[in-house]
Amino acid sequence: MSSSFHWLSDGSDLVASSGDDTTISSPRASDGDAKSFFHRERSYANSKLAQIMHGRSLSRKIKQGGSKVRVVSVCPGWVATNVAGSSGFSKMFLQTIAYPNDGFGLASTLNAMFLPDAGADETKDFFVNSAVFDVLGVTVENMGLAGRKWPAAVGFRDALSWSFAIVLLWTQRFASKAQTSTSSPESFNQSAQDELYEWSKNAVSQ
C-alpha cells in the first residue's frame, strides 16, 4: 500500500550507493535519528516512494525468473480510517468527507487485484481512486521540478505536495475513478530501485 504523497520525496534520502562497486551505503532515510525538520517531515513520503521502488525492482526479478506474479502499488486516496485518530473531531471529519473504508476506498485495491493487465509494465502498476491524482504529475512536469535539487532544498516541493494533499481531500470525490496513474519521475530510476532493494534485503537479513 503506497501513497501519492510519495511525490513529496525527490529520492535523495533513498540513495543506497557509495559510488563504487564494492559497498552499498545506508540511505539517509534509514537513519533513525531526526537530523532536521525535513528529515522528520519527509519520512512518510520516503517510505512510500521506497515501497514503489522496491515493488518495481522485485517485479523485474520475479519476471526474470519466469513467474507470472506481478507487483503493483496502490494509493487509496483519503479514506476514513483511524489515520487521524480513533475518536474525536478528526475521525468524524474524515468519515464525512473522505472515502468510506468499506466502500469506494477499496476501489483502487480491487482494481489492482483483478484488472487483467495490472502490473504488465511500469505504466500500469500504480493504482489510484480519483482522476484528480493526475493533476499533481502534470503540475510537477509543467513547473519543471522533476530532477532539480532546489525544490527539495528550500522546501518548495514539500509545500506543493502538502497543498495538493489538502486539495485532494476536498476534490477527490468529484472525480472518483479507479484507474492507473503516473508516479513520480524518481520512482522510475531503475538503478536506484535495485540498489535500494539490495540494501534492504541485506539489512533485514542481518
PDB file of C-alpha atoms in Angstrom:
ATOM      1  CA  MET A   1       0.000   0.000   0.000  1.00  0.00           C
ATOM      2  CA  SER A   2       1.644   3.193  -1.166  1.00  0.00           C
ATOM      3  CA  SER A   3       0.501   6.802  -1.406  1.00  0.00           C
ATOM      4  CA  SER A   4       0.623   9.667  -3.877  1.00  0.00           C
ATOM      5  CA  PHE A   5       2.296  11.548  -1.052  1.00  0.00           C
ATOM      6  CA  HIS A   6       5.496   9.898  -2.314  1.00  0.00           C
ATOM      7  CA  TRP A   7       5.693  12.837  -4.741  1.00  0.00           C
ATOM      8  CA  LEU A   8       6.962  14.918  -1.824  1.00  0.00           C
ATOM      9  CA  SER A   9      10.231  12.930  -1.838  1.00  0.00           C
ATOM     10  CA  ASP A  10      12.855  13.632  -4.505  1.00  0.00           C
ATOM     11  CA  GLY A  11      14.510  10.297  -3.748  1.00  0.00           C
ATOM     12  CA  SER A  12      17.775  11.762  -2.460  1.00  0.00           C
ATOM     13  CA  ASP A  13      17.159  10.306   1.016  1.00  0.00           C
ATOM     14  CA  LEU A  14      16.804   6.839  -0.513  1.00  0.00           C
ATOM     15  CA  VAL A  15      20.123   6.695  -2.356  1.00  0.00           C
ATOM     16  CA  ALA A  16      21.785   3.478  -1.241  1.00  0.00           C
ATOM     17  CA  SER A  17      25.019   3.678  -3.221  1.00  0.00           C
ATOM     18  CA  SER A  18      28.502   4.692  -2.093  1.00  0.00           C
ATOM     19  CA  GLY A  19      29.636   5.435  -5.618  1.00  0.00           C
ATOM     20  CA  ASP A  20      31.776   2.307  -6.045  1.00  0.00           C
ATOM     21  CA  ASP A  21      31.078  -1.303  -6.956  1.00  0.00           C
ATOM     22  CA  THR A  22      32.044  -2.927  -3.676  1.00  0.00           C
ATOM     23  CA  THR A  23      29.815  -1.486  -0.976  1.00  0.00           C
ATOM     24  CA  ILE A  24      26.334  -0.059  -0.631  1.00  0.00           C
ATOM     25  CA  SER A  25      25.878   2.627   1.970  1.00  0.00           C
ATOM     26  CA  SER A  26      22.792   3.104   4.094  1.00  0.00           C
ATOM     27  CA  PRO A  27      20.318   5.609   2.671  1.00  0.00           C
ATOM     28  CA  ARG A  28      19.789   8.734   4.745  1.00  0.00           C
ATOM     29  CA  ALA A  29      16.122   7.841   5.263  1.00  0.00           C
ATOM     30  CA  SER A  30      17.160   4.776   7.271  1.00  0.00           C
ATOM     31  CA  ASP A  31      18.805   6.939   9.916  1.00  0.00           C
ATOM     32  CA  GLY A  32      16.580   6.719  12.974  1.00  0.00           C
ATOM     33  CA  ASP A  33      17.862   9.975  14.424  1.00  0.00           C
ATOM     34  CA  ALA A  34      15.861  13.005  13.339  1.00  0.00           C
ATOM     35  CA  LYS A  35      18.651  15.191  11.974  1.00  0.00           C
ATOM     36  CA  SER A  36      16.462  18.036  10.822  1.00  0.00           C
ATOM     37  CA  PHE A  37      12.902  19.196  10.308  1.00  0.00           C
ATOM     38  CA  PHE A  38      12.910  17.937   6.717  1.00  0.00           C
ATOM     39  CA  HIS A  39      14.313  14.568   7.791  1.00  0.00           C
ATOM     40  CA  ARG A  40      11.277  14.065  10.034  1.00  0.00           C
ATOM     41  CA  GLU A  41       8.726  15.670   7.732  1.00  0.00           C
ATOM     42  CA  ARG A  42       9.750  13.567   4.714  1.00  0.00           C
ATOM     43  CA  SER A  43       9.846  10.215   6.494  1.00  0.00           C
ATOM     44  CA  TYR A  44       6.336   9.175   5.392  1.00  0.00           C
ATOM     45  CA  ALA A  45       6.890  10.264   1.793  1.00  0.00           C
ATOM     46  CA  ASN A  46      10.249   8.490   1.700  1.00  0.00           C
ATOM     47  CA  SER A  47       8.671   5.265   2.959  1.00  0.00           C
ATOM     48  CA  LYS A  48       6.001   5.395   0.257  1.00  0.00           C
ATOM     49  CA  LEU A  49       8.483   6.140  -2.521  1.00  0.00           C
ATOM     50  CA  ALA A  50      10.662   3.302  -1.226  1.00  0.00           C
ATOM     51  CA  GLN A  51       7.682   0.956  -1.410  1.00  0.00           C
ATOM     52  CA  ILE A  52       7.121   1.757  -5.094  1.00  0.00           C
ATOM     53  CA  MET A  53      10.834   1.392  -5.880  1.00  0.00           C
ATOM     54  CA  HIS A  54      11.060  -1.924  -4.012  1.00  0.00           C
ATOM     55  CA  GLY A  55       7.983  -3.163  -5.829  1.00  0.00           C
ATOM     56  CA  ARG A  56       9.372  -2.393  -9.262  1.00  0.00           C
ATOM     57  CA  SER A  57      12.740  -3.937  -8.531  1.00  0.00           C
ATOM     58  CA  LEU A  58      11.055  -7.048  -7.141  1.00  0.00           C
ATOM     59  CA  SER A  59       8.710  -7.200 -10.111  1.00  0.00           C
ATOM     60  CA  ARG A  60      11.631  -7.337 -12.554  1.00  0.00           C
ATOM     61  CA  LYS A  61      13.344 -10.069 -10.541  1.00  0.00           C
ATOM     62  CA  ILE A  62      10.160 -12.132 -10.450  1.00  0.00           C
ATOM     63  CA  LYS A  63       9.614 -11.688 -14.169  1.00  0.00           C
ATOM     64  CA  GLN A  64      13.200 -12.696 -14.929  1.00  0.00           C
ATOM     65  CA  GLY A  65      12.556 -15.900 -13.018  1.00  0.00           C
ATOM     66  CA  GLY A  66       9.669 -16.743 -15.336  1.00  0.00           C
ATOM     67  CA  SER A  67       6.892 -16.155 -12.802  1.00  0.00           C
ATOM     68  CA  LYS A  68       3.585 -14.595 -13.788  1.00  0.00           C
ATOM     69  CA  VAL A  69       3.230 -12.916 -10.393  1.00  0.00           C
ATOM     70  CA  ARG A  70       3.036  -9.126 -10.646  1.00  0.00           C
ATOM     71  CA  VAL A  71       3.851  -6.464  -8.093  1.00  0.00           C
ATOM     72  CA  VAL A  72       1.782  -3.266  -8.038  1.00  0.00           C
ATOM     73  CA  SER A  73       1.370  -0.213  -5.813  1.00  0.00           C
ATOM     74  CA  VAL A  74      -1.920   1.234  -4.621  1.00  0.00           C
ATOM     75  CA  CYS A  75      -2.911   4.667  -3.362  1.00  0.00           C
ATOM     76  CA  PRO A  76      -6.461   4.705  -1.962  1.00  0.00           C
ATOM     77  CA  GLY A  77      -6.579   8.470  -1.542  1.00  0.00           C
ATOM     78  CA  TRP A  78      -8.119   9.899   1.607  1.00  0.00           C
ATOM     79  CA  VAL A  79     -10.037   7.103   3.313  1.00  0.00           C
ATOM     80  CA  ALA A  80     -11.984   7.243   6.585  1.00  0.00           C
ATOM     81  CA  THR A  81      -9.619   5.150   8.696  1.00  0.00           C
ATOM     82  CA  ASN A  82      -8.069   5.878  12.084  1.00  0.00           C
ATOM     83  CA  VAL A  83      -5.114   7.672  10.484  1.00  0.00           C
ATOM     84  CA  ALA A  84      -6.174  10.903  12.203  1.00  0.00           C
ATOM     85  CA  GLY A  85      -7.156   9.223  15.464  1.00  0.00           C
ATOM     86  CA  SER A  86      -9.765   6.755  16.606  1.00  0.00           C
ATOM     87  CA  SER A  87     -12.147   9.325  18.046  1.00  0.00           C
ATOM     88  CA  GLY A  88     -12.976  12.995  18.150  1.00  0.00           C
ATOM     89  CA  PHE A  89     -13.397  15.656  15.502  1.00  0.00           C
ATOM     90  CA  SER A  90     -10.667  14.364  13.164  1.00  0.00           C
ATOM     91  CA  LYS A  91     -12.288  10.946  12.851  1.00  0.00           C
ATOM     92  CA  MET A  92     -15.748  12.474  12.365  1.00  0.00           C
ATOM     93  CA  PHE A  93     -14.347  14.848   9.722  1.00  0.00           C
ATOM     94  CA  LEU A  94     -12.745  12.049   7.720  1.00  0.00           C
ATOM     95  CA  GLN A  95     -15.873   9.928   7.949  1.00  0.00           C
ATOM     96  CA  THR A  96     -17.813  12.848   6.478  1.00  0.00           C
ATOM     97  CA  ILE A  97     -15.547  13.887   3.618  1.00  0.00           C
ATOM     98  CA  ALA A  98     -13.186  11.001   2.813  1.00  0.00           C
ATOM     99  CA  TYR A  99     -13.961   7.753   1.008  1.00  0.00           C
ATOM    100  CA  PRO A 100     -15.611   5.117   3.227  1.00  0.00           C
ATOM    101  CA  ASN A 101     -13.220   2.336   4.174  1.00  0.00           C
ATOM    102  CA  ASP A 102     -15.835  -0.270   3.301  1.00  0.00           C
ATOM    103  CA  GLY A 103     -16.860   1.410   0.036  1.00  0.00           C
ATOM    104  CA  PHE A 104     -15.052   3.289  -2.720  1.00  0.00           C
ATOM    105  CA  GLY A 105     -11.959   3.484  -0.536  1.00  0.00           C
ATOM    106  CA  LEU A 106     -11.344  -0.109  -1.658  1.00  0.00           C
ATOM    107  CA  ALA A 107     -11.720   0.595  -5.379  1.00  0.00           C
ATOM    108  CA  SER A 108      -8.057   1.084  -6.285  1.00  0.00           C
ATOM    109  CA  THR A 109      -7.058  -2.027  -4.330  1.00  0.00           C
ATOM    110  CA  LEU A 110      -9.693  -4.186  -6.012  1.00  0.00           C
ATOM    111  CA  ASN A 111      -8.809  -2.741  -9.395  1.00  0.00           C
ATOM    112  CA  ALA A 112      -5.152  -3.632  -8.837  1.00  0.00           C
ATOM    113  CA  MET A 113      -6.101  -7.154  -7.783  1.00  0.00           C
ATOM    114  CA  PHE A 114      -8.437  -8.030 -10.626  1.00  0.00           C
ATOM    115  CA  LEU A 115      -7.554  -5.899 -13.664  1.00  0.00           C
ATOM    116  CA  PRO A 116      -6.156  -8.369 -16.242  1.00  0.00           C
ATOM    117  CA  ASP A 117      -3.202  -6.213 -17.308  1.00  0.00           C
ATOM    118  CA  ALA A 118      -2.392  -4.824 -13.845  1.00  0.00           C
ATOM    119  CA  GLY A 119       1.346  -4.572 -13.447  1.00  0.00           C
ATOM    120  CA  ALA A 120       2.044  -5.557 -17.043  1.00  0.00           C
ATOM    121  CA  ASP A 121       4.600  -2.738 -17.122  1.00  0.00           C
ATOM    122  CA  GLU A 122       5.603   0.299 -15.068  1.00  0.00           C
ATOM    123  CA  THR A 123       2.902   2.441 -16.666  1.00  0.00           C
ATOM    124  CA  LYS A 124       0.219   0.135 -15.262  1.00  0.00           C
ATOM    125  CA  ASP A 125       1.448  -0.578 -11.747  1.00  0.00           C
ATOM    126  CA  PHE A 126       0.296   2.452  -9.721  1.00  0.00           C
ATOM    127  CA  PHE A 127      -3.409   2.469  -8.911  1.00  0.00           C
ATOM    128  CA  VAL A 128      -5.458   5.366  -7.560  1.00  0.00           C
ATOM    129  CA  ASN A 129      -9.099   6.172  -6.738  1.00  0.00           C
ATOM    130  CA  SER A 130      -9.514   9.536  -8.408  1.00  0.00           C
ATOM    131  CA  ALA A 131      -8.588  11.287 -11.644  1.00  0.00           C
ATOM    132  CA  VAL A 132      -7.509  14.274  -9.531  1.00  0.00           C
ATOM    133  CA  PHE A 133      -4.220  12.454  -8.893  1.00  0.00           C
ATOM    134  CA  ASP A 134      -3.174  13.097 -12.487  1.00  0.00           C
ATOM    135  CA  VAL A 135      -3.095  16.827 -11.786  1.00  0.00           C
ATOM    136  CA  LEU A 136      -0.077  16.519  -9.491  1.00  0.00           C
ATOM    137  CA  GLY A 137       2.037  14.839 -12.139  1.00  0.00           C
ATOM    138  CA  VAL A 138       1.091  17.411 -14.764  1.00  0.00           C
ATOM    139  CA  THR A 139       1.848  20.249 -12.337  1.00  0.00           C
ATOM    140  CA  VAL A 140       5.308  18.940 -11.441  1.00  0.00           C
ATOM    141  CA  GLU A 141       6.114  18.347 -15.109  1.00  0.00           C
ATOM    142  CA  ASN A 142       4.876  21.743 -16.269  1.00  0.00           C
ATOM    143  CA  MET A 143       6.759  23.532 -13.496  1.00  0.00           C
ATOM    144  CA  GLY A 144       9.944  21.713 -14.398  1.00  0.00           C
ATOM    145  CA  LEU A 145      10.512  20.471 -10.855  1.00  0.00           C
ATOM    146  CA  ALA A 146      11.484  16.882 -11.615  1.00  0.00           C
ATOM    147  CA  GLY A 147      15.192  16.175 -11.425  1.00  0.00           C
ATOM    148  CA  ARG A 148      16.065  19.508  -9.815  1.00  0.00           C
ATOM    149  CA  LYS A 149      17.540  19.798  -6.337  1.00  0.00           C
ATOM    150  CA  TRP A 150      16.368  23.272  -5.333  1.00  0.00           C
ATOM    151  CA  PRO A 151      12.626  22.435  -4.883  1.00  0.00           C
ATOM    152  CA  ALA A 152      13.527  19.967  -2.131  1.00  0.00           C
ATOM    153  CA  ALA A 153      16.371  22.051  -0.724  1.00  0.00           C
ATOM    154  CA  VAL A 154      14.120  25.026   0.004  1.00  0.00           C
ATOM    155  CA  GLY A 155      11.005  23.012   0.867  1.00  0.00           C
ATOM    156  CA  PHE A 156       9.026  24.067  -2.217  1.00  0.00           C
ATOM    157  CA  ARG A 157       8.282  20.513  -3.229  1.00  0.00           C
ATOM    158  CA  ASP A 158       7.130  19.770   0.317  1.00  0.00           C
ATOM    159  CA  ALA A 159       4.760  22.742   0.306  1.00  0.00           C
ATOM    160  CA  LEU A 160       3.384  21.776  -3.113  1.00  0.00           C
ATOM    161  CA  SER A 161       2.737  18.181  -2.029  1.00  0.00           C
ATOM    162  CA  TRP A 162       1.042  19.186   1.213  1.00  0.00           C
ATOM    163  CA  SER A 163      -1.127  21.681  -0.676  1.00  0.00           C
ATOM    164  CA  PHE A 164      -2.119  19.016  -3.164  1.00  0.00           C
ATOM    165  CA  ALA A 165      -2.964  16.589  -0.355  1.00  0.00           C
ATOM    166  CA  ILE A 166      -5.353  19.141   1.150  1.00  0.00           C
ATOM    167  CA  VAL A 167      -6.916  19.936  -2.230  1.00  0.00           C
ATOM    168  CA  LEU A 168      -7.288  16.218  -2.921  1.00  0.00           C
ATOM    169  CA  LEU A 169      -9.168  15.700   0.324  1.00  0.00           C
ATOM    170  CA  TRP A 170     -11.837  18.158  -0.802  1.00  0.00           C
ATOM    171  CA  THR A 171     -11.963  17.251  -4.514  1.00  0.00           C
ATOM    172  CA  GLN A 172     -11.282  13.519  -4.899  1.00  0.00           C
ATOM    173  CA  ARG A 173     -14.966  12.615  -4.747  1.00  0.00           C
ATOM    174  CA  PHE A 174     -15.766  14.907  -7.699  1.00  0.00           C
ATOM    175  CA  ALA A 175     -13.593  12.775  -9.991  1.00  0.00           C
ATOM    176  CA  SER A 176     -13.865   9.335  -8.416  1.00  0.00           C
ATOM    177  CA  LYS A 177     -12.361   6.793 -10.775  1.00  0.00           C
ATOM    178  CA  ALA A 178     -10.378   3.636 -10.124  1.00  0.00           C
ATOM    179  CA  GLN A 179      -7.526   3.903 -12.598  1.00  0.00           C
ATOM    180  CA  THR A 180      -3.786   3.763 -13.088  1.00  0.00           C
ATOM    181  CA  SER A 181      -1.876   6.999 -12.696  1.00  0.00           C
ATOM    182  CA  THR A 182       1.710   8.115 -13.057  1.00  0.00           C
ATOM    183  CA  SER A 183       4.062   8.011 -10.112  1.00  0.00           C
ATOM    184  CA  SER A 184       6.904  10.479  -9.598  1.00  0.00           C
ATOM    185  CA  PRO A 185       9.810  10.557 -12.092  1.00  0.00           C
ATOM    186  CA  GLU A 186      12.198   9.479  -9.331  1.00  0.00           C
ATOM    187  CA  SER A 187      10.231   6.258  -8.836  1.00  0.00           C
ATOM    188  CA  PHE A 188      11.252   5.074 -12.339  1.00  0.00           C
ATOM    189  CA  ASN A 189      15.013   5.169 -11.686  1.00  0.00           C
ATOM    190  CA  GLN A 190      15.904   1.500 -12.123  1.00  0.00           C
ATOM    191  CA  SER A 191      19.437   1.687 -10.745  1.00  0.00           C
ATOM    192  CA  ALA A 192      18.152   3.447  -7.628  1.00  0.00           C
ATOM    193  CA  GLN A 193      15.397   0.837  -7.315  1.00  0.00           C
ATOM    194  CA  ASP A 194      17.819  -2.082  -7.468  1.00  0.00           C
ATOM    195  CA  GLU A 195      20.379  -0.508  -5.126  1.00  0.00           C
ATOM    196  CA  LEU A 196      17.701   0.229  -2.527  1.00  0.00           C
ATOM    197  CA  TYR A 197      16.268  -3.267  -2.889  1.00  0.00           C
ATOM    198  CA  GLU A 198      19.670  -4.909  -2.395  1.00  0.00           C
ATOM    199  CA  TRP A 199      20.482  -2.727   0.599  1.00  0.00           C
ATOM    200  CA  SER A 200      17.099  -3.504   2.178  1.00  0.00           C
ATOM    201  CA  LYS A 201      17.493  -7.239   1.590  1.00  0.00           C
ATOM    202  CA  ASN A 202      20.926  -7.214   3.220  1.00  0.00           C
ATOM    203  CA  ALA A 203      19.702  -5.049   6.110  1.00  0.00           C
ATOM    204  CA  VAL A 204      16.807  -7.325   7.053  1.00  0.00           C
ATOM    205  CA  SER A 205      18.941 -10.471   6.750  1.00  0.00           C
ATOM    206  CA  GLN A 206      21.432  -9.254   9.341  1.00  0.00           C
TER     207      GLN A 206
END
